Amino acid sequence: MNILKFGGSSVATPERIKLVAACIQKHLKEDTTIAVFSAFGGVTDDLILMALLASREDLTYKEILQKNETRHLEAIKELIPVNAQSGILSRIKTEFNRLETLYEGVYLLNELSNRTRNMVAGFGEILSSLIIAEYFKSLEIDALSVDSRELIICKNTNDKIQVNYTKTNTNIERFFAENRSELYVVPGFIAKNDEGVPSTLGRGGSDFTAAILAAALNVPRLYIYTDVNGMYTANPRIVPQAYPLKHVSYEEAMELSHFGAKVIYPPTLQPLLEKQIEILVKNSFKLEEEGTLISKSGKHNFRWVTGITHIDNISLVNIEGSGMIGISGFSKRFFEVMHQENINVVLITQASSEHSICIAVKDDEAQAAKVALDEAFEAEIRNKKINPIQIEDDVAIIALVGDRMKSHHGLSGKLFSALGNNNINIRAIAQGSSERNISAVIAKKDVTKALNTLHETFFEVPSKELNLFITGVGNVGGKLIEQLKRQETYLLEKLRLKVRILGMSNSRKMIFDENGIDLENWKNLLEDGEETSQDAFFEKVKELNFRNSVFVDNTASPVIAATYKNYLANSISVVTCNKIACADDFSNYEKLMNLSREYGASFLYETNVGAGLPIIDTLKNLVDSGDRIQKIQAVLSGSLNFVFNNYKGEEPFYKIVEEAMKEGYTEPDPKIDLSGIDVARKILILSRVSGLEMELDEIEKDNFLSEESLNTKTNEKFFDLLEKDEPQFKELYQSAAQNKAQLKYVAQLENGKAKVGLQQVGLEHPFYNLNGSDNIVLFFTDRYSVQPLIVKGAGAGADVTASGIFADIIRIGKK
Ligand code: ADP
Ligand code: ASP
Ligand code: MG
């Protein structure tokens, strides 16, 4: 037997009822089904409101009654074929006539008893279930209308419900033994008392009806269908970031619902808990959503806090006075008064000095509490032992709930500080003895802010902090700082990365700020910094000892490359565009790789080859996924490419090199590019990433510069010699032009051997149309053997290099 409950929100409109029918059809394929229905959404509120209006001789109740009658009749017309409407139309009209008579009685008597209030409140479920049953019949479902008042017997005093389970269970067992149907349509919420007078199970009580049936019939699971995807970490209508919980324990569900998670009516869990019947809370309109399972243990829940809830409409009742300590049995008398007045105490706090007791009650019971307490303690108040009772209205209770909270310290501290930081004042605080909840009383106006703050504190993935220490803040470093500044908000919002620069240095000065260097003013701050020392820089980074520290090297300095090992060995990640370390002796390169693995610190150098182009990352992915590199062919020098693309034998060669240098396309020493050493280093690095143990001197290098120019010590001298060698360059150009070819400085790795050199490239070659400072790499692999995998694009320039470094920093952040 399936037992399902559909709330008022699920049957609020004929369109929704049609969707509910689809859901029920699905369950009917498995087994016979009991479906419990609430009144159409909002109807119960109207029924109670009309009774109140009538009791105050306010005739507007008639308009509301008319509106409700029309709503129900319209639903019939929408759902049921014309030829089957007459019976149900007249039945619904009869019910409305009855209601009219009841309201008239209330109107004439000017009186609304609990009994009458309960009687009229239950009409909504009678109306909805009659219409829905008729609709199902019209769909040729074998549906039987059940009057739950004949089954559920309860005592109902001032909203405290006591079910007579002995009678109720016997009634239910007998009914379902004697009646056979495919689908039983049951109105929720309504019951009868021992005297046979119609009553209700309290607001939201349709959940309870379904639970009573589930327990009496011993089904293993109860389905609660509603308008959200389950029980959420917080009310999704107030906290947009809230998400549905997969699994919660009965106790957690009880606390959550008691403290306001309306999705389950608190008494619902009572009958189920004993028999360990699980509840699956699901969305009527999104059947594919998993929903929330409520069962014995919420063990799948790894969080300390399961949910955050609140109760609105609370008042604080405060009693205090210096004489309280001397009054014997004070607390006992206090709570006896509450009990006699039938006032539900939602929360209690008592100051340890015992000078005051503060309780929270529903706001509509606060005045009654004050009157009764003032009267009970009249003598003590008169003798000034205690002050008259104070009431504070417009407060709300918020609560953190979770089974695992008791084994975790510091949650209340976190709650206090999160609220405090957001300027939310806590009026009272209480922790249940089960330590399954911590509740706080706050001003009603602060509820939304408080729930969202707490949700952010306890549920949302905290942002990850990345603490950068940057060396080299010139061309590339400067751009990097600019890019980081520009992306700060995006990184935080989209990637939850809080990237800060805690240290900076150039060749002269260095500065540190553990709160993050002000990026609007970093240049001035650095000018006023202390003198740079690489050792002191490293020692400071180590001493600051920040989590997720990253050392960023934007220089081309061998001295700095030599310090990487210190950082890595202290679990500080290294990001670098400096090729020296990776192109050093293989043993040193290997040592850095091992340190990175051993200390869990990333060592990333994507910009060593092709600036911001994803060349190394692509190669690593190929190798890691088991592909084998057959050949790499590449133009890897943005500077050489720029030079040969612009040199047409007219403007002298040295001038073009100077221009390339000015544009930031060359290393500070342009000889490093023009000699081919830079390209050799790059192909060396690619060879190593492909898995080869290669050394720089194993790379065959074909020079186009004179030996003399290569041996110069200054840039000035170097340029002088370039000028002198102009005829040579002209010849190179003309020979290529005659062959209709372009000059390209090509790097190649094949069969474990690497070479670099100037080549004439014909029109048909993918390298022919390489513009400006672009780079291109062709990866021929086992998987890409016919058509190579090609990475092509701007391969030099401060902006793209900075963005490549940025990408490496983000890779570390995402780890
Ligand atoms: P039904 O009409 O199905 O009985 P209710 O209106 O009684 O539905 O309960 C569902 C509503 O409960 C949701 O629409 C949501 O606004 C509210 N709610 C409050 N707290 C929670 C929570 N923690 N998880 C899910 N819903 C919640
Ligand atoms: N219709 C009733 C109410 O609104 C019962 C329910 O919906 O569960 O309180
Ligand atoms: Mg409900």
Coordinates of N, CA, C and O in Angstrom, one line a residue, residues 320-455:
E320 N 11.6 39.4 36.5 CA 12.8 39.6 37.2 C 12.6 40.4 38.5 O 11.6 41.0 38.6
G321 N 13.6 40.3 39.3 CA 13.5 41.0 40.6 C 14.5 40.5 41.5 O 14.9 39.3 41.5
S322 N 15.0 41.3 42.4 CA 16.1 40.9 43.3 C 15.6 39.9 44.3 O 16.3 39.1 44.9
G323 N 14.3 39.9 44.6 CA 13.7 39.0 45.6 C 13.5 37.6 45.1 O 13.0 36.7 45.8
M324 N 13.7 37.3 43.8 CA 13.4 36.0 43.2 C 14.1 34.8 43.9 O 13.5 33.8 44.0
I325 N 15.3 35.0 44.3 CA 16.1 33.9 44.8 C 15.4 33.4 46.1 O 15.4 32.2 46.3
G326 N 14.9 34.3 46.9 CA 14.3 33.9 48.2 C 12.9 33.3 48.1 O 12.4 32.7 49.0
I327 N 12.3 33.3 46.9 CA 11.0 32.8 46.8 C 11.0 31.3 46.5 O 11.6 30.9 45.5
S328 N 10.4 30.6 47.4 CA 10.6 29.1 47.3 C 9.7 28.6 46.1 O 8.6 29.1 45.9
G329 N 10.3 27.7 45.4 CA 9.6 27.0 44.3 C 9.1 28.0 43.2 O 8.1 27.9 42.6
F330 N 9.9 29.1 43.0 CA 9.5 30.1 42.1 C 9.3 29.6 40.7 O 8.2 29.8 40.1
S331 N 10.3 28.9 40.2 CA 10.2 28.4 38.8 C 9.0 27.4 38.7 O 8.3 27.5 37.7
K332 N 8.8 26.6 39.7 CA 7.7 25.7 39.6 C 6.4 26.4 39.5 O 5.5 26.1 38.6
R333 N 6.2 27.4 40.3 CA 5.0 28.2 40.3 C 4.8 28.9 38.9 O 3.7 28.9 38.3
F334 N 5.9 29.4 38.5 CA 5.9 30.1 37.2 C 5.4 29.2 36.0 O 4.5 29.6 35.3
F335 N 6.0 28.0 36.0 CA 5.6 27.2 34.9 C 4.2 26.5 35.1 O 3.5 26.2 34.1
E336 N 3.8 26.4 36.3 CA 2.5 25.9 36.6 C 1.4 26.8 36.0 O 0.4 26.4 35.4
V337 N 1.7 28.1 36.2 CA 0.8 29.1 35.6 C 0.6 29.0 34.1 O -0.5 29.0 33.6
M338 N 1.8 28.8 33.5 CA 1.8 28.6 32.0 C 1.0 27.4 31.6 O 0.2 27.4 30.7
H339 N 1.2 26.3 32.4 CA 0.5 25.1 32.1 C -1.1 25.3 32.3 O -1.8 24.9 31.4
Q340 N -1.4 25.9 33.4 CA -2.9 26.1 33.7 C -3.5 26.9 32.6 O -4.6 26.7 32.2
E341 N -2.8 27.9 32.1 CA -3.3 28.7 31.0 C -3.2 28.1 29.7 O -3.6 28.8 28.7
N342 N -2.6 26.9 29.6 CA -2.5 26.2 28.3 C -1.6 27.0 27.4 O -1.8 27.1 26.2
I343 N -0.6 27.7 27.9 CA 0.3 28.5 27.1 C 1.6 27.7 26.7 O 2.2 27.2 27.7
N344 N 1.8 27.6 25.5 CA 3.0 26.8 25.0 C 4.2 27.6 25.2 O 4.4 28.7 24.6
V345 N 5.2 27.1 26.0 CA 6.5 27.8 26.2 C 7.4 27.3 25.1 O 7.8 26.2 25.0
V346 N 7.8 28.2 24.2 CA 8.6 27.8 23.0 C 10.1 27.7 23.4 O 10.8 26.9 22.9
L347 N 10.5 28.6 24.3 CA 11.9 28.7 24.7 C 12.1 29.2 26.1 O 11.3 30.1 26.5
I348 N 13.1 28.7 26.8 CA 13.3 29.2 28.2 C 14.7 29.6 28.4 O 15.6 28.9 27.9
T349 N 15.0 30.7 29.0 CA 16.3 31.0 29.4 C 16.3 31.6 30.8 O 15.3 32.3 31.2
Q350 N 17.2 31.2 31.6 CA 17.2 31.7 33.0 C 18.6 32.2 33.3 O 19.6 31.5 33.0
A351 N 18.7 33.4 33.8 CA 20.0 33.9 34.1 C 20.6 33.1 35.2 O 19.9 32.7 36.1
S352 N 22.0 32.9 35.2 CA 22.6 32.0 36.2 C 22.4 32.7 37.6 O 22.4 32.0 38.6
S353 N 22.3 34.0 37.7 CA 22.1 34.6 39.0 C 20.7 34.3 39.5 O 20.4 34.6 40.7
E354 N 19.9 33.7 38.7 CA 18.5 33.4 39.1 C 17.7 34.7 39.4 O 16.7 34.6 40.0
H355 N 18.1 35.8 38.9 CA 17.4 37.0 39.1 C 16.3 37.2 38.0 O 15.5 38.1 38.1
S356 N 16.4 36.4 37.0 CA 15.3 36.6 35.9 C 15.1 35.3 35.2 O 15.9 34.4 35.1
I357 N 13.8 35.2 34.7 CA 13.5 34.1 33.8 C 12.9 34.7 32.6 O 12.1 35.7 32.7
C358 N 13.3 34.3 31.5 CA 12.7 34.8 30.2 C 12.2 33.7 29.4 O 12.9 32.7 29.2
I359 N 10.9 33.8 29.0 CA 10.4 32.7 28.1 C 9.9 33.3 26.8 O 9.5 34.5 26.8
A360 N 9.9 32.5 25.8 CA 9.3 32.9 24.6 C 8.0 32.2 24.3 O 7.9 31.0 24.6
V361 N 7.0 32.9 24.0 CA 5.7 32.3 23.7 C 5.1 32.9 22.4 O 5.7 33.9 21.9
K362 N 4.1 32.2 21.8 CA 3.5 32.8 20.6 C 2.9 34.2 21.0 O 2.4 34.3 22.1
D363 N 3.0 35.1 20.1 CA 2.6 36.5 20.4 C 1.2 36.6 20.8 O 0.8 37.4 21.7
D364 N 0.3 35.7 20.3 CA -1.1 35.9 20.7 C -1.4 35.3 22.0 O -2.5 35.4 22.5
E365 N -0.4 34.7 22.7 CA -0.6 34.2 24.0 C 0.1 35.0 25.1 O 0.0 34.8 26.3
A366 N 0.8 36.1 24.6 CA 1.7 36.8 25.5 C 0.8 37.6 26.6 O 1.2 37.6 27.8
Q367 N -0.2 38.2 26.1 CA -1.0 39.0 27.1 C -1.6 38.1 28.1 O -1.6 38.5 29.3
A368 N -2.2 37.0 27.7 CA -2.8 36.0 28.7 C -1.7 35.6 29.7 O -2.0 35.5 30.9
A369 N -0.5 35.4 29.2 CA 0.6 35.0 30.1 C 0.9 36.1 31.1 O 1.0 35.9 32.3
K370 N 0.9 37.4 30.7 CA 1.2 38.5 31.6 C 0.1 38.6 32.6 O 0.4 38.7 33.8
V371 N -1.2 38.5 32.2 CA -2.3 38.7 33.1 C -2.2 37.6 34.2 O -2.3 37.9 35.4
A372 N -2.0 36.4 33.7 CA -2.0 35.2 34.7 C -0.8 35.3 35.6 O -1.0 35.1 36.8
L373 N 0.4 35.7 35.1 CA 1.5 35.8 36.0 C 1.5 36.9 37.0 O 1.8 36.8 38.1
D374 N 1.0 38.1 36.5 CA 0.8 39.2 37.4 C -0.1 38.9 38.6 O 0.1 39.3 39.7
E375 N -1.1 38.1 38.2 CA -2.1 37.7 39.2 C -1.5 36.7 40.2 O -1.5 36.8 41.4
A376 N -0.8 35.7 39.7 CA -0.2 34.7 40.5 C 0.9 35.2 41.4 O 1.0 34.7 42.6
F377 N 1.6 36.2 41.0 CA 2.7 36.7 41.8 C 2.3 38.1 42.4 O 3.2 38.9 42.6
E378 N 1.1 38.3 42.5 CA 0.6 39.6 42.9 C 1.2 40.1 44.2 O 1.7 41.2 44.3
A379 N 1.3 39.2 45.2 CA 1.9 39.6 46.5 C 3.3 40.0 46.4 O 3.8 41.0 46.9
E380 N 4.1 39.2 45.6 CA 5.5 39.4 45.5 C 5.8 40.7 44.7 O 6.7 41.5 45.0
I381 N 4.9 41.0 43.8 CA 5.0 42.3 43.0 C 4.7 43.4 43.9 O 5.4 44.5 44.0
R382 N 3.7 43.3 44.7 CA 3.3 44.3 45.7 C 4.4 44.6 46.6 O 4.7 45.7 46.9
N383 N 5.1 43.5 47.1 CA 6.2 43.7 48.1 C 7.5 44.0 47.4 O 8.6 44.0 48.0
K384 N 7.4 44.3 46.1 CA 8.6 44.7 45.3 C 9.7 43.6 45.3 O 10.9 43.9 45.1
K385 N 9.3 42.4 45.5 CA 10.3 41.3 45.4 C 10.6 41.0 43.9 O 11.7 40.7 43.5
I386 N 9.6 41.1 43.2 CA 9.8 41.1 41.7 C 9.0 42.2 41.0 O 8.1 42.8 41.6
N387 N 9.5 42.5 39.8 CA 8.9 43.6 39.0 C 7.7 43.0 38.3 O 7.6 41.8 38.0
P388 N 6.8 43.9 37.9 CA 5.7 43.4 37.1 C 6.2 42.8 35.8 O 7.3 43.1 35.3
I389 N 5.5 41.8 35.3 CA 5.9 41.0 34.1 C 6.1 42.0 32.9 O 5.2 42.8 32.7
Q390 N 7.2 41.8 32.2 CA 7.4 42.6 31.0 C 7.2 41.7 29.8 O 7.7 40.6 29.7
I391 N 6.6 42.4 28.8 CA 6.4 41.7 27.5 C 7.2 42.4 26.4 O 7.1 43.6 26.4
E392 N 7.9 41.7 25.6 CA 8.6 42.3 24.5 C 8.0 41.7 23.2 O 8.2 40.5 23.0
D393 N 7.4 42.5 22.4 CA 6.8 41.9 21.2 C 7.8 42.0 20.0 O 8.9 42.6 20.1
D394 N 7.3 41.5 18.8 CA 8.0 41.7 17.6 C 9.4 41.0 17.6 O 10.4 41.6 17.2
V395 N 9.5 39.9 18.2 CA 10.7 39.2 18.2 C 10.5 37.8 17.4 O 9.3 37.4 17.2
A396 N 11.6 37.2 17.1 CA 11.5 35.9 16.4 C 12.6 35.0 17.0 O 13.5 35.4 17.6
I397 N 12.3 33.7 16.8 CA 13.4 32.7 17.2 C 14.1 32.2 16.0 O 13.4 31.7 15.1
I398 N 15.4 32.2 16.0 CA 16.1 31.4 14.9 C 16.8 30.3 15.6 O 17.2 30.4 16.7
A399 N 16.9 29.2 14.9 CA 17.5 28.0 15.5 C 18.5 27.3 14.5 O 18.2 27.1 13.4
L400 N 19.6 26.8 15.1 CA 20.5 25.9 14.3 C 20.1 24.5 14.8 O 20.0 24.3 16.0
V401 N 19.9 23.6 13.9 CA 19.5 22.3 14.3 C 20.5 21.3 13.6 O 20.9 21.4 12.5
G402 N 20.8 20.2 14.4 CA 21.7 19.2 13.8 C 22.0 18.1 14.9 O 22.4 18.5 16.0
D403 N 22.0 16.8 14.5 CA 22.3 15.7 15.4 C 23.8 15.8 15.8 O 24.1 15.4 16.9
R404 N 24.6 16.3 14.9 CA 26.0 16.2 15.2 C 26.5 17.5 16.0 O 27.7 17.6 16.3
M405 N 25.6 18.4 16.3 CA 26.1 19.6 16.9 C 26.7 19.4 18.3 O 27.6 20.1 18.7
K406 N 26.2 18.3 19.0 CA 26.7 18.1 20.4 C 28.2 17.8 20.4 O 28.8 18.0 21.4
S407 N 28.7 17.2 19.3 CA 30.1 16.8 19.4 C 31.0 17.9 18.8 O 32.1 17.6 18.5
H408 N 30.4 19.0 18.6 CA 31.3 20.1 18.1 C 31.2 21.4 18.9 O 30.1 21.9 19.2
H409 N 32.3 21.8 19.3 CA 32.4 23.0 20.2 C 32.4 24.2 19.3 O 32.9 24.2 18.1
G410 N 32.1 25.3 19.8 CA 32.3 26.6 19.2 C 31.2 27.0 18.2 O 31.3 28.1 17.6
L411 N 30.1 26.2 18.1 CA 29.1 26.6 17.1 C 28.3 27.8 17.6 O 28.0 28.7 16.8
S412 N 28.1 27.9 19.0 CA 27.3 29.1 19.4 C 28.2 30.3 19.3 O 27.7 31.4 19.0
G413 N 29.5 30.1 19.5 CA 30.4 31.3 19.3 C 30.3 31.8 17.8 O 30.3 33.0 17.6
K414 N 30.3 30.8 16.9 CA 30.3 31.2 15.5 C 28.9 31.9 15.2 O 28.9 32.9 14.4
L415 N 27.9 31.4 15.8 CA 26.6 32.0 15.6 C 26.6 33.4 16.1 O 26.2 34.4 15.4
F416 N 27.1 33.6 17.3 CA 27.1 34.9 17.9 C 27.9 35.9 17.1 O 27.5 37.0 16.8
S417 N 29.1 35.4 16.6 CA 30.0 36.4 15.9 C 29.4 36.7 14.5 O 29.4 37.8 14.1
A418 N 28.8 35.6 13.9 CA 28.2 35.9 12.5 C 27.1 36.9 12.7 O 27.0 37.9 11.9
L419 N 26.3 36.8 13.7 CA 25.2 37.7 13.8 C 25.7 39.1 14.3 O 25.3 40.1 13.7
G420 N 26.6 39.0 15.2 CA 27.2 40.3 15.7 C 27.9 41.1 14.6 O 27.7 42.3 14.5
N421 N 28.6 40.4 13.7 CA 29.3 41.1 12.7 C 28.3 41.8 11.7 O 28.7 42.6 10.9
N422 N 27.1 41.3 11.7 CA 26.1 41.9 10.9 C 25.1 42.7 11.6 O 24.0 43.0 11.2
N423 N 25.6 43.1 12.8 CA 24.8 44.0 13.6 C 23.4 43.5 14.0 O 22.5 44.3 14.0
I424 N 23.3 42.2 14.2 CA 22.1 41.7 14.7 C 22.2 41.4 16.2 O 23.0 40.6 16.6
N425 N 21.3 42.0 16.9 CA 21.4 41.9 18.4 C 20.6 40.6 18.8 O 19.5 40.3 18.4
I426 N 21.3 39.8 19.7 CA 20.6 38.6 20.2 C 20.0 39.0 21.6 O 20.7 39.4 22.5
R427 N 18.7 38.7 21.7 CA 18.0 39.1 23.0 C 18.1 38.0 24.0 O 18.1 38.2 25.2
A428 N 18.1 36.7 23.5 CA 18.1 35.6 24.5 C 18.7 34.4 23.7 O 18.5 34.4 22.4
I429 N 19.2 33.5 24.4 CA 19.8 32.3 23.7 C 19.5 31.1 24.5 O 19.5 31.1 25.7
A430 N 19.3 30.0 23.9 CA 19.0 28.7 24.6 C 19.5 27.5 23.8 O 19.5 27.6 22.6
Q431 N 20.0 26.6 24.5 CA 20.5 25.3 23.9 C 19.6 24.2 24.4 O 19.6 24.0 25.6
G432 N 19.0 23.4 23.6 CA 18.2 22.3 24.1 C 19.1 21.3 24.8 O 20.3 21.2 24.5
S433 N 18.6 20.6 25.7 CA 19.4 19.7 26.5 C 20.0 18.5 25.6 O 21.0 18.0 25.9
S434 N 19.3 18.3 24.5 CA 19.7 17.2 23.6 C 20.9 17.8 22.8 O 21.6 17.1 22.1
E435 N 21.2 19.1 23.0 CA 22.2 19.8 22.2 C 22.0 19.6 20.7 O 22.9 19.6 19.9
R436 N 20.8 19.4 20.3 CA 20.5 19.2 18.9 C 20.1 20.6 18.3 O 19.9 20.7 17.1
N437 N 19.9 21.5 19.2 CA 19.6 22.9 18.6 C 20.2 24.0 19.5 O 20.3 23.8 20.7
I438 N 20.5 25.1 18.8 CA 20.8 26.3 19.6 C 19.9 27.3 19.0 O 19.8 27.5 17.8
S439 N 19.1 27.9 19.9 CA 18.2 28.9 19.4 C 18.5 30.3 20.0 O 19.0 30.4 21.1
A440 N 18.2 31.3 19.2 CA 18.4 32.7 19.7 C 17.2 33.5 19.3 O 16.5 33.3 18.3
V441 N 16.9 34.4 20.2 CA 15.8 35.4 20.0 C 16.3 36.7 19.5 O 17.3 37.2 20.0
I442 N 15.8 37.1 18.3 CA 16.3 38.3 17.7 C 15.0 39.2 17.3 O 13.9 38.7 17.4
A443 N 15.3 40.4 16.9 CA 14.2 41.2 16.5 C 13.6 40.7 15.2 O 14.4 40.2 14.3
K444 N 12.3 40.7 15.1 CA 11.6 40.1 13.9 C 12.1 40.8 12.6 O 12.3 40.1 11.6
K445 N 12.5 42.0 12.6 CA 12.9 42.7 11.4 C 14.3 42.2 10.9 O 14.6 42.4 9.8
D446 N 15.0 41.5 11.8 CA 16.3 41.0 11.4 C 16.3 39.6 10.9 O 17.3 39.0 10.5
V447 N 15.1 38.9 10.8 CA 15.0 37.5 10.5 C 15.7 37.1 9.1 O 16.6 36.3 9.1
T448 N 15.3 37.8 8.1 CA 15.8 37.5 6.8 C 17.4 37.6 6.7 O 18.1 36.7 6.3
K449 N 17.8 38.7 7.3 CA 19.3 39.0 7.3 C 20.0 37.9 8.1 O 21.0 37.3 7.7
A450 N 19.4 37.5 9.3 CA 20.0 36.6 10.2 C 20.1 35.2 9.5 O 21.1 34.5 9.5
L451 N 18.9 34.8 8.9 CA 18.9 33.4 8.2 C 19.9 33.4 7.1 O 20.7 32.4 7.0
N452 N 20.0 34.4 6.3 CA 21.0 34.4 5.2 C 22.4 34.5 5.7 O 23.3 33.8 5.2
T453 N 22.6 35.2 6.8 CA 24.0 35.3 7.3 C 24.4 33.9 7.9 O 25.5 33.4 7.6
L454 N 23.5 33.3 8.6 CA 23.8 32.0 9.2 C 24.0 30.9 8.1 O 24.8 30.1 8.2
H455 N 23.2 31.0 7.1 CA 23.3 30.0 6.0 C 24.7 30.2 5.4 O 25.3 29.2 5.1

